[in-house]
Tab-separated table of C-alpha atoms in Angstrom:
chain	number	residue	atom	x	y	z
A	1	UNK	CA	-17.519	122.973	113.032
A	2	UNK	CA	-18.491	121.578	116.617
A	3	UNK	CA	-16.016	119.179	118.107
A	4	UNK	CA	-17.388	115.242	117.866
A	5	UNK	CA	-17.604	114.394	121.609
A	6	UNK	CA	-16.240	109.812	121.201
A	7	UNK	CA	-14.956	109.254	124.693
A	8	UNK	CA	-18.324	108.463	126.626
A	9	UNK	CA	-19.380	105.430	128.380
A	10	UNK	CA	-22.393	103.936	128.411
A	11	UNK	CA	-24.165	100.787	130.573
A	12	UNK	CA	-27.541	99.211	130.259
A	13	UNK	CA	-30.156	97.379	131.958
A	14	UNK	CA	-33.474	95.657	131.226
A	15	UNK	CA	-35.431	98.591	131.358
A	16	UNK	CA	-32.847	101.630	131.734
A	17	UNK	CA	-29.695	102.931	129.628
A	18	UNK	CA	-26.666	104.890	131.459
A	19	UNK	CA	-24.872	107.227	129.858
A	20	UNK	CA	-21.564	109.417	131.084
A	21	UNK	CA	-20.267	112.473	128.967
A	22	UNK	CA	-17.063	114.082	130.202
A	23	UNK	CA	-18.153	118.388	129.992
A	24	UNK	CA	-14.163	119.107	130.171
A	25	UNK	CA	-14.231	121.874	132.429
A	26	UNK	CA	-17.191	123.549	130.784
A	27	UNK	CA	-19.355	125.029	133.723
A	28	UNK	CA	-23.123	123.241	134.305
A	29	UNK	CA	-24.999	126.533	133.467
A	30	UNK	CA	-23.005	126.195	129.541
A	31	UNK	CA	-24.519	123.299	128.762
A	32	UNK	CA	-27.737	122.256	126.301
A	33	UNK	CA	-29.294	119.313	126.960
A	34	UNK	CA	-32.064	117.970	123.908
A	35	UNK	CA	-33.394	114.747	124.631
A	36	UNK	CA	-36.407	112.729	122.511
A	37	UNK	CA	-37.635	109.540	121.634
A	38	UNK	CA	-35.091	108.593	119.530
A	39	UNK	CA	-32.204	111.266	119.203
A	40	UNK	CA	-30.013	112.741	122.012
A	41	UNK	CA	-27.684	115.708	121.941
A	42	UNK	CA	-25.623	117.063	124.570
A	43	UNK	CA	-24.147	120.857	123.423
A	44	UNK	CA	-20.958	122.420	125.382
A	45	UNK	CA	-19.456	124.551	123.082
A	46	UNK	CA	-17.082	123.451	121.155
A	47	UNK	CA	-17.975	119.823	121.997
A	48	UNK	CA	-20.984	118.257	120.077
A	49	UNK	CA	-22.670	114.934	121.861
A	50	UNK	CA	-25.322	113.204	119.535
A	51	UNK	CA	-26.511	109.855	119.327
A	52	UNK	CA	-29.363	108.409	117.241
A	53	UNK	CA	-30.943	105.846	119.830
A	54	UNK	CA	-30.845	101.989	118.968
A	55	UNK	CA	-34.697	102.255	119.957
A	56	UNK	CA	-36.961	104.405	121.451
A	57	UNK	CA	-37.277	105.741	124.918
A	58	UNK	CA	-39.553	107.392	127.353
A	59	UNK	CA	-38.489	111.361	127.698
A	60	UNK	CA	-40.895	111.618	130.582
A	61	UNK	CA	-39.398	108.771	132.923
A	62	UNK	CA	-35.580	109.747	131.761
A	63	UNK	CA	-33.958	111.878	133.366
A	64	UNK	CA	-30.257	114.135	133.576
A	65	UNK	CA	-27.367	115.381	135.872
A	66	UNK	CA	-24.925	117.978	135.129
A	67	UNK	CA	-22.359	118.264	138.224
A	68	UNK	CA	-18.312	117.938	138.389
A	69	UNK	CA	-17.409	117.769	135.290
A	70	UNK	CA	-19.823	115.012	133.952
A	71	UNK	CA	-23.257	114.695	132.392
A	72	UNK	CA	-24.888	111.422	133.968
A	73	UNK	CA	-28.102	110.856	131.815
A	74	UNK	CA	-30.304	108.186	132.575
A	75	UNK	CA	-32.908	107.096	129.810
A	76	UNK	CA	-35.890	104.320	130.495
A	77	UNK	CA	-36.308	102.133	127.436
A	78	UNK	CA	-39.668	101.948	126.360
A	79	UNK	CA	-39.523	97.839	125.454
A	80	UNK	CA	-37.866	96.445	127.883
A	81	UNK	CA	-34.174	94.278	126.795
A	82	UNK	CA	-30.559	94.749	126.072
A	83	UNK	CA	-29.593	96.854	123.064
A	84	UNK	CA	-27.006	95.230	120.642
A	85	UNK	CA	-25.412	99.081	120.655
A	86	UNK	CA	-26.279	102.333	121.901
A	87	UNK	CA	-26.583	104.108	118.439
A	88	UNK	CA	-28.180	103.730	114.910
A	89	UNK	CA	-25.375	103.049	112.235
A	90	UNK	CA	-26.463	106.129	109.725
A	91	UNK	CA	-24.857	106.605	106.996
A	92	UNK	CA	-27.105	108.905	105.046
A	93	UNK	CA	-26.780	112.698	105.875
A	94	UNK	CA	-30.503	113.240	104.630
A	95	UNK	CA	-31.806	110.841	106.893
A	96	UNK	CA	-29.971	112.393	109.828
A	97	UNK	CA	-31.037	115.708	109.234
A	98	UNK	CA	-34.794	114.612	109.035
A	99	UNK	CA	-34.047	112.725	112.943
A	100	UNK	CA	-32.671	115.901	113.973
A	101	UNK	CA	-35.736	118.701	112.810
A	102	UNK	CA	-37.967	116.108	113.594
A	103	UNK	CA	-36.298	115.861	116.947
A	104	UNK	CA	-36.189	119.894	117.312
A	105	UNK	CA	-39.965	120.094	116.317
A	106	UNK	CA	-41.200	117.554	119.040
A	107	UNK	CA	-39.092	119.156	122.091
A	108	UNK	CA	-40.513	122.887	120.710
A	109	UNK	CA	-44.180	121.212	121.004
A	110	UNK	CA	-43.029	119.682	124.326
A	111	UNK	CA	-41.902	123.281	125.730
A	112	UNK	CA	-45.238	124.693	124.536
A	113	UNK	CA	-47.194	122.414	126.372
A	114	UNK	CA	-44.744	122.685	129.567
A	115	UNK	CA	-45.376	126.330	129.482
A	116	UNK	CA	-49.055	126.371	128.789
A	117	UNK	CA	-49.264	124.051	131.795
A	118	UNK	CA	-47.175	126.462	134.031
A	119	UNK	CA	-49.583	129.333	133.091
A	120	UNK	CA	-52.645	127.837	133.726
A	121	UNK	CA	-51.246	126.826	137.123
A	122	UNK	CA	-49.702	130.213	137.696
A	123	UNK	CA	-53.395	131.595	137.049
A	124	UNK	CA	-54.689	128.929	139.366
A	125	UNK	CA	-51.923	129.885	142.313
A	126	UNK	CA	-52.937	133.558	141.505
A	127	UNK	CA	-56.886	132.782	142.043
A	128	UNK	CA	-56.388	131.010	144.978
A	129	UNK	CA	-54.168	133.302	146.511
A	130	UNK	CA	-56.805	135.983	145.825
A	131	UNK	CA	-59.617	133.738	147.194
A	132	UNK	CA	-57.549	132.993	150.527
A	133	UNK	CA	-56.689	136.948	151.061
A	134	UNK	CA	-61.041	137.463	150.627
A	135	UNK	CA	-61.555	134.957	153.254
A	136	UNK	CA	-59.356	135.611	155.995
A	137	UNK	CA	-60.481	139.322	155.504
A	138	UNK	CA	-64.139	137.751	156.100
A	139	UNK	CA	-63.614	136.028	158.647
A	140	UNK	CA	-61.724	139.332	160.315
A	141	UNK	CA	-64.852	141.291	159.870
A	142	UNK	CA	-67.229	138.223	161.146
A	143	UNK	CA	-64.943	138.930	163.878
A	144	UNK	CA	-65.331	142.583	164.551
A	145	UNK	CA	-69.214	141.751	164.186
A	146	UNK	CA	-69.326	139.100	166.819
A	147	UNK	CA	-67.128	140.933	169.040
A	148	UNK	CA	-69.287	144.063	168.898
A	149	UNK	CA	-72.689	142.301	169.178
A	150	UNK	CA	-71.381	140.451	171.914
A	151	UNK	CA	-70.367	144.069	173.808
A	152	UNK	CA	-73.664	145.063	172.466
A	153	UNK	CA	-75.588	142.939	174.437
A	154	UNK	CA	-73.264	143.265	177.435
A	155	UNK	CA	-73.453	147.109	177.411
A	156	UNK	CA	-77.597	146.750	177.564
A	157	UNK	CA	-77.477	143.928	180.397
A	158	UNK	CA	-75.799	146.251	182.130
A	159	UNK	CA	-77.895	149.147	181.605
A	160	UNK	CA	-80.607	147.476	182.510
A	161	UNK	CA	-79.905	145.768	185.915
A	162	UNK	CA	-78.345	149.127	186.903
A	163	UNK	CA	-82.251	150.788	186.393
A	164	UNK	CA	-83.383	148.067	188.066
A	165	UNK	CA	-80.911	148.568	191.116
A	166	UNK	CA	-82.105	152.280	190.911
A	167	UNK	CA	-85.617	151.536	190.909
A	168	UNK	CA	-84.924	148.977	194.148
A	169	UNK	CA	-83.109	151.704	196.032
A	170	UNK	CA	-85.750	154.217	195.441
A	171	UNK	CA	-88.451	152.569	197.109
A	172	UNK	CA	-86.305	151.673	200.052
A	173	UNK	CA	-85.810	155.747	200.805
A	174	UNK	CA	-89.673	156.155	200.638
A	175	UNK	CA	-90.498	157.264	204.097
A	176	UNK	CA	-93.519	155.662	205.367
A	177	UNK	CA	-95.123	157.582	207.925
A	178	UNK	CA	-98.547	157.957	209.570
A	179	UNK	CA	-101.196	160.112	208.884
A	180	UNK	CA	-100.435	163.140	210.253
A	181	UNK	CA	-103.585	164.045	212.711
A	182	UNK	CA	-106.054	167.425	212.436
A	183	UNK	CA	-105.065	170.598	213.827
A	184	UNK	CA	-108.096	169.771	216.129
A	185	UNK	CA	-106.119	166.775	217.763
A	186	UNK	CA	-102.928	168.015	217.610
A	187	UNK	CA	-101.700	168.557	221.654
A	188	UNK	CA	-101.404	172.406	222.311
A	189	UNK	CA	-97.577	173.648	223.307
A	190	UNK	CA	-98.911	175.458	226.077
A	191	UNK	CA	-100.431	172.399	227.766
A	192	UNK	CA	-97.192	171.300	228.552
A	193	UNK	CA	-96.948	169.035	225.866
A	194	UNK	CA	-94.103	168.193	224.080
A	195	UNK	CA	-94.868	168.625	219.810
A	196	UNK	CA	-95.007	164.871	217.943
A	197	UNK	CA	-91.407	164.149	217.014
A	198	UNK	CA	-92.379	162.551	213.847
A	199	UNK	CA	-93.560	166.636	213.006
A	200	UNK	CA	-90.782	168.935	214.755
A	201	UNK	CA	-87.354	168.118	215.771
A	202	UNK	CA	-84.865	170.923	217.269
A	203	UNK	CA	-81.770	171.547	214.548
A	204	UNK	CA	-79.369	173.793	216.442
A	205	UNK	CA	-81.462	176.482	218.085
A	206	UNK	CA	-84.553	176.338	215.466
A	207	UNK	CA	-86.890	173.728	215.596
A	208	UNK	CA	-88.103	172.711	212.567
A	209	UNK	CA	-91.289	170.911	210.927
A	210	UNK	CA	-91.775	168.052	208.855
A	211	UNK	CA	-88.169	167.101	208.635
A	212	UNK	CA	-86.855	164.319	205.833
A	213	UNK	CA	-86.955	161.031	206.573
A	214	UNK	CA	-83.685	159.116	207.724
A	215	UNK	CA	-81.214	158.061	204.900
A	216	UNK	CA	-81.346	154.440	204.423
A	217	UNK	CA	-78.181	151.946	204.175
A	218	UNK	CA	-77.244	151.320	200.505
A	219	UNK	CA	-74.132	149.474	199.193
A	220	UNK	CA	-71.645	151.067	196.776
A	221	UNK	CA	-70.266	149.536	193.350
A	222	UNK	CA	-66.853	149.275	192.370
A	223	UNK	CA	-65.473	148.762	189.446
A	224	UNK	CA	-62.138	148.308	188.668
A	225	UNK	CA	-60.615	148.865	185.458
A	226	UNK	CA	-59.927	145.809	182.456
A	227	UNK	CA	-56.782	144.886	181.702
A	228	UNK	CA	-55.356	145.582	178.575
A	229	UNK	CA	-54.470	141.990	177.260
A	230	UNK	CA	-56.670	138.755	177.569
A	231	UNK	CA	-54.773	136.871	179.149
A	232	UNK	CA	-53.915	136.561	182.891
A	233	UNK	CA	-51.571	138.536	184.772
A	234	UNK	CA	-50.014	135.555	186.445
A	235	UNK	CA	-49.578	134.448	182.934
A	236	UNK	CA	-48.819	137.591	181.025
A	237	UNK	CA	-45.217	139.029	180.002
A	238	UNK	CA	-45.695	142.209	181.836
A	239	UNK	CA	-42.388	143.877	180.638
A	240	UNK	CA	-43.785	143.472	176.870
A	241	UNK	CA	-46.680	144.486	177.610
A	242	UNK	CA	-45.914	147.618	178.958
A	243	UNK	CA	-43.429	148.233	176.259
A	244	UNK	CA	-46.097	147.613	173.803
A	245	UNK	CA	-48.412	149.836	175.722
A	246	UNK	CA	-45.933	152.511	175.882
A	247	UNK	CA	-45.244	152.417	172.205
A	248	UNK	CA	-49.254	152.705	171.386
A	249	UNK	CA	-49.411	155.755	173.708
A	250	UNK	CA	-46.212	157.338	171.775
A	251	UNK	CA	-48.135	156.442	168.428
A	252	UNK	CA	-50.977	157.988	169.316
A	253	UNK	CA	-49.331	161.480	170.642
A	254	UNK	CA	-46.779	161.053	167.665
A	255	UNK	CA	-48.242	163.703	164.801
A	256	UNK	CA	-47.591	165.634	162.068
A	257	UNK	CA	-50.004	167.832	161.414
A	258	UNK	CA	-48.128	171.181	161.632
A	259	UNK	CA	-46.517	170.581	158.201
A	260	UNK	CA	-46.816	173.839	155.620
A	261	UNK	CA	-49.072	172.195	152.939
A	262	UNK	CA	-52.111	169.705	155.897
A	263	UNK	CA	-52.584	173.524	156.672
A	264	UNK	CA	-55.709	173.197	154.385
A	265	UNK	CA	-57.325	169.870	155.503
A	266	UNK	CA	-60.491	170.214	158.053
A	267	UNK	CA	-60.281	168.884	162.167
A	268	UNK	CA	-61.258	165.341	161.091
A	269	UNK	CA	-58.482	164.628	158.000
A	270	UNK	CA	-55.842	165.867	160.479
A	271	UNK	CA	-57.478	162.849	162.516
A	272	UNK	CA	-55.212	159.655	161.756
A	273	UNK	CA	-57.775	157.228	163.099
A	274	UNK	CA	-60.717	159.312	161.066
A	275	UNK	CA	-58.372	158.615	157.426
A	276	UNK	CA	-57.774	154.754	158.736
A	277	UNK	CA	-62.024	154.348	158.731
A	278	UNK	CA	-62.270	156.367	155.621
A	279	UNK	CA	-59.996	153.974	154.398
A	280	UNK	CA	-61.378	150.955	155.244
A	281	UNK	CA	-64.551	152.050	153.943
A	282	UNK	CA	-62.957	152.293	150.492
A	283	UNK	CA	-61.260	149.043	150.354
A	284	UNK	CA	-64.660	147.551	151.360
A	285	UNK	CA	-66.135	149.147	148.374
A	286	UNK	CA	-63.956	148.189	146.120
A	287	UNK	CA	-61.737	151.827	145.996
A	288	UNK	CA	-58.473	150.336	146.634
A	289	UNK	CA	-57.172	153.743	145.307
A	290	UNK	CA	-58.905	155.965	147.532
A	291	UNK	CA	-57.942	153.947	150.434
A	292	UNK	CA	-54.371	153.978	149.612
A	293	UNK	CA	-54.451	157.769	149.365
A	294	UNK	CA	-56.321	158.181	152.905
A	295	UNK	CA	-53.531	155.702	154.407
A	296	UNK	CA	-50.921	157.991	152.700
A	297	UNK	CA	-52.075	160.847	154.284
A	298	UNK	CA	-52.862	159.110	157.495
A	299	UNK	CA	-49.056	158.047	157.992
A	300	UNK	CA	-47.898	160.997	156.803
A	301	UNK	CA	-50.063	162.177	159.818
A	302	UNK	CA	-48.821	159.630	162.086
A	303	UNK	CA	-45.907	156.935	160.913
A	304	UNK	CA	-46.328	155.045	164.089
A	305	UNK	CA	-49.792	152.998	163.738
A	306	UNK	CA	-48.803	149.845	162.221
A	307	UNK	CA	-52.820	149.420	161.129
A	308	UNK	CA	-52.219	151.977	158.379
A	309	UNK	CA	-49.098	150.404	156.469
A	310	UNK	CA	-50.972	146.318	157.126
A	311	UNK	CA	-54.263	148.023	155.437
A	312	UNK	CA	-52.281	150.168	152.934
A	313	UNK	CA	-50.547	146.386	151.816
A	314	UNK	CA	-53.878	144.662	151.442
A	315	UNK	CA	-54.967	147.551	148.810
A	316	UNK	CA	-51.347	146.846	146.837
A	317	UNK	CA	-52.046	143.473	146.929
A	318	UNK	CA	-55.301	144.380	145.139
A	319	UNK	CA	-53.511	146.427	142.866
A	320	UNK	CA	-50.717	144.250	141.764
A	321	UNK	CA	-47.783	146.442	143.430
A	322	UNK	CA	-46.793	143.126	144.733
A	323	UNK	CA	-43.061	144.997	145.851
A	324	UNK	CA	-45.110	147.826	147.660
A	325	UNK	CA	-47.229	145.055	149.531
A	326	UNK	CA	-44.110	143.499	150.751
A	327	UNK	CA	-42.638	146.847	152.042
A	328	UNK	CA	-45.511	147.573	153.972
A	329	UNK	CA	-45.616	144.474	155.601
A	330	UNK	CA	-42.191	144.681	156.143
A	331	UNK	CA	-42.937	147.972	157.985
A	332	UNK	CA	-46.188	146.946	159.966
A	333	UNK	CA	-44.200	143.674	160.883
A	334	UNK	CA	-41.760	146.355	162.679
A	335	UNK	CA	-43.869	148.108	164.530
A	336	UNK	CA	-45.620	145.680	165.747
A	337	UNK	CA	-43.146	144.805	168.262
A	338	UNK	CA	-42.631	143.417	170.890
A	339	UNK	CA	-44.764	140.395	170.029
A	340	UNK	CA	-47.699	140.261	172.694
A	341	UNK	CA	-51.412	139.258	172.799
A	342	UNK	CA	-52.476	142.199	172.087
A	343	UNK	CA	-50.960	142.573	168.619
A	344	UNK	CA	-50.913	138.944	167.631
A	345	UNK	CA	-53.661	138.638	164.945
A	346	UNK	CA	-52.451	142.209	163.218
A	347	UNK	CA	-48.940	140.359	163.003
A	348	UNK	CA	-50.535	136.933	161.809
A	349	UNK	CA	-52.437	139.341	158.902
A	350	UNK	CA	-49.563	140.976	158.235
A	351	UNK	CA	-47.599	138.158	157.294
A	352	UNK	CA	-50.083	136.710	155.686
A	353	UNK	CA	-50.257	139.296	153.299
A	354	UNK	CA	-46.490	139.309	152.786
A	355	UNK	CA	-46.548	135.679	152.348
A	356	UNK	CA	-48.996	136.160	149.370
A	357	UNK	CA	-47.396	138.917	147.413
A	358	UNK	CA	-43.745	136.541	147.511
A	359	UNK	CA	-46.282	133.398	146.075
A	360	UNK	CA	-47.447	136.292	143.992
A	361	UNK	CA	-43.874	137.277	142.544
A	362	UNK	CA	-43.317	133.244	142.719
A	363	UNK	CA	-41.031	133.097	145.635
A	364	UNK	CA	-42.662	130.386	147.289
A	365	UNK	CA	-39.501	130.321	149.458
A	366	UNK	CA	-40.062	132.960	151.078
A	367	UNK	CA	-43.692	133.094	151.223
A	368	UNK	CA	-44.056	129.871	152.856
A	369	UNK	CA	-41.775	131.155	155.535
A	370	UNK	CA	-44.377	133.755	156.649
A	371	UNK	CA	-47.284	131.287	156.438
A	372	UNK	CA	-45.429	129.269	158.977
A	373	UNK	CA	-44.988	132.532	161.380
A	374	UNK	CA	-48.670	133.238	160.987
A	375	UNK	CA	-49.340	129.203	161.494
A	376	UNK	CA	-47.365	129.169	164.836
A	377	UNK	CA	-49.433	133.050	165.584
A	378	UNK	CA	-52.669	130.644	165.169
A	379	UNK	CA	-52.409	127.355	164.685
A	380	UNK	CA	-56.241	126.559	164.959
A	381	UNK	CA	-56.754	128.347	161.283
A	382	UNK	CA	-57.687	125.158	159.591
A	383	UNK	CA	-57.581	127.570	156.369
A	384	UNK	CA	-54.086	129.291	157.085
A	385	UNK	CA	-52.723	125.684	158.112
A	386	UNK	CA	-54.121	124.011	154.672
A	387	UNK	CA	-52.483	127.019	152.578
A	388	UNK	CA	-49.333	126.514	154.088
A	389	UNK	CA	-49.082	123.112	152.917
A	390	UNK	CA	-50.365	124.067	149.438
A	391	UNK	CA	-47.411	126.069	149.207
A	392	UNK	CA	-44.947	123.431	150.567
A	393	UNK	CA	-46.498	121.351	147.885
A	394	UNK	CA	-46.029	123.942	145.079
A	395	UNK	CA	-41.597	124.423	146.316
A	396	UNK	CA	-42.093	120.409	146.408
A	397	UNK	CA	-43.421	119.902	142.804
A	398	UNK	CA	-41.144	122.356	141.672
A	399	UNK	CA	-38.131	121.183	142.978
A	400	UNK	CA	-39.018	117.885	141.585
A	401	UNK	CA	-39.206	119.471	138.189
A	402	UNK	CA	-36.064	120.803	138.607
A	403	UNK	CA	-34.269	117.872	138.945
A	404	UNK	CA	-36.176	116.171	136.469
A	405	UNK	CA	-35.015	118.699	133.632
């Protein structure tokens, strides 16, 4: 038999009713709270606290907190007015067992719908999620398309002024000369006469005919070589820079491809960069499988390209290996150090993609802590910028919810 809990306190308003049960050192996490219309009950082993209300109230608007030793509930009163006592004088045990199950029955239906409502929002966060990874991988391969029609069309400008610059400097070297004369007017050697110098000219000791015409003045082209990074060298960390230079050279020399059982594979799959394209290829088409097996074998190639564990993420992300997506992140996140211009939309991507497999495993927490490092990466993404506030909205509503229960 539970222990009848008598010394609680109670105050009312107009439109509210305060209530204070002592838990007697029984810890918050030990305590059942079941709270309807018109019945109460507060459960802390041994103790029992149940009161059949004077009238009824609004569960939605009420509200309860469990801290230091107390229970502080706080119920809105549906009519508004002063009660003449807190609780129902019921005498017959019939009656109160019909409160209670009916009671039971309409928090079970209120639990049901809570939880139906979480999944369909669960689905919803999932969908979106899903919808936001598709777009910024859009807009990264509108990207790749602009940037390589724009060096396209710079290549072929290019091209062609340099044949025109050709063309130019080939009719400047043209010699134009006069018509040589007949062998009838030509002035005879042994008159005297000295031979045309447009014909013969002395090289040395040989004199010799019809020699090429004098080279003309050109100008030479330099061109020096791009720097690495966009931005400007006054404005550049160069120490990072080089580091991260340094570690992309290292990277690219790094290899494995003397282990026992790649003996098999052709030239090309003992290519890192050739597996990364292969890849790529299959996560456009849909084989997120396939890709993840090329990226295997590419880092087992080479474990220093952080491309292969950012791409190998997106694919677990596909596939639900939410854990795996994080830990590749994780890992791309790594390498991808020190932070420079060079590397700054792989590091936005990749914590965009660990950001959505914690809102994936619900840890909103921590997910909205990489959306803000990819925010501050690039904070004109209207997109990125609007699902980082979705998410602060979701820890928002939740922790509201919280507190309400």
């Amino acid at each position: 038999m539970p222990l009848i809990v008598k010394d609680y306190t109670w105050t009312q308003t107009e439109a509210t009713v305060h209530i204070r049960v002592p838990l007697k050192g029984t810890k918050a996490g030990d305590v059942d709270v079941l709270s309807t219309e018109k019945y109460l009950k507060i459960h802390y082993p041994p103790f029992l606290f149940e009161a059949f209300l004077f009238e009824p109230v609004d569960d939605a608007k009420s509200s309860a907190k469990i801290g230091n030793g107390v229970a502080v509930l706080t119920l809105s009163k549906k009519t508004p007015g002063l009660w003449d006592n807190l609780t129902l004088k019921i005498d017959d045990k019939d009656q109160m067992k019909l409160i209670r199950e009916k009671a039971l029955w309409e928090y079970k239906e209120k639990m049901v719908a809570g939880c139906k409502v979480k999944a369909v929002k669960r689905q919803e966060d999932k969908k979106y999620a899903l919808e936001t990874m598709m777009k910024l991988e859009d807009e990264e391969r509108e990207l790749i398309r602009r940037v390589k029609d724009a060096e396209r069309a710079k290549a072929t400008a290019e091209l062609e002024a340099w044949k025109l610059t050709r063309a130019k400097a080939a009719e400047e070297k043209e010699p134009r000369l006069k018509p040589l004369p007949s062998r009838s007017q030509r002035p005879s050697s042994h008159c005297g006469v000295n031979p045309d110098p447009r014909t013969e000219v002395n090289i040395g000791n040989k004199r010799v005919k019809n020699p090429p015409a004098p080279r003309s003045a050109g100008n030479i082209q330099i061109k020096f070589t791009p720097r690495a990074f966009p931005t400007a060298l006054r404005e550049s960390r160069v120490p990072e820079e080089e580091e991260w230079l340094k570690k992309q050279a290292e990277a690219r020399r790094a290899g494995n491809a003397g282990l026992a059982e790649l003996n098999d594979l052709k030239d090309e799959e003992r290519n890192p960069d050739w597996l990364k394209e292969k890849g790529d290829k299959y996560f456009i088409t849909g084989n997120y499988l396939g890709a993840v097996n090329a990226y295997n074998l590419a880092i087992r190639l080479n474990s220093k390209i952080p491309a292969l564990y950012s791409n190998r993420a997106a694919c677990h992300l596909k596939l639900r290996n939410l854990h795996k997506a994080i830990e590749d992140s994780s890992k791309a996140l790594d390498l991808l150090t020190p932070p420079v211009a060079g590397n700054a939309s792989a590091r936005a991507r990749a914590h965009v993609r660990r950001g959505t497999a914690f809102c994936e495993l619900e840890l909103y927490t921590e997910g909205l802590q990489d959306y803000l490092a990819a925010s501050k990466i690039d904070p004109r993404n209207e997109v990125l910028q609007a699902d980082t506030e979705r998410i602060r909205t979701i820890i928002q509503g939740s922790a509201t919810g919280t507190e309400k229960q």
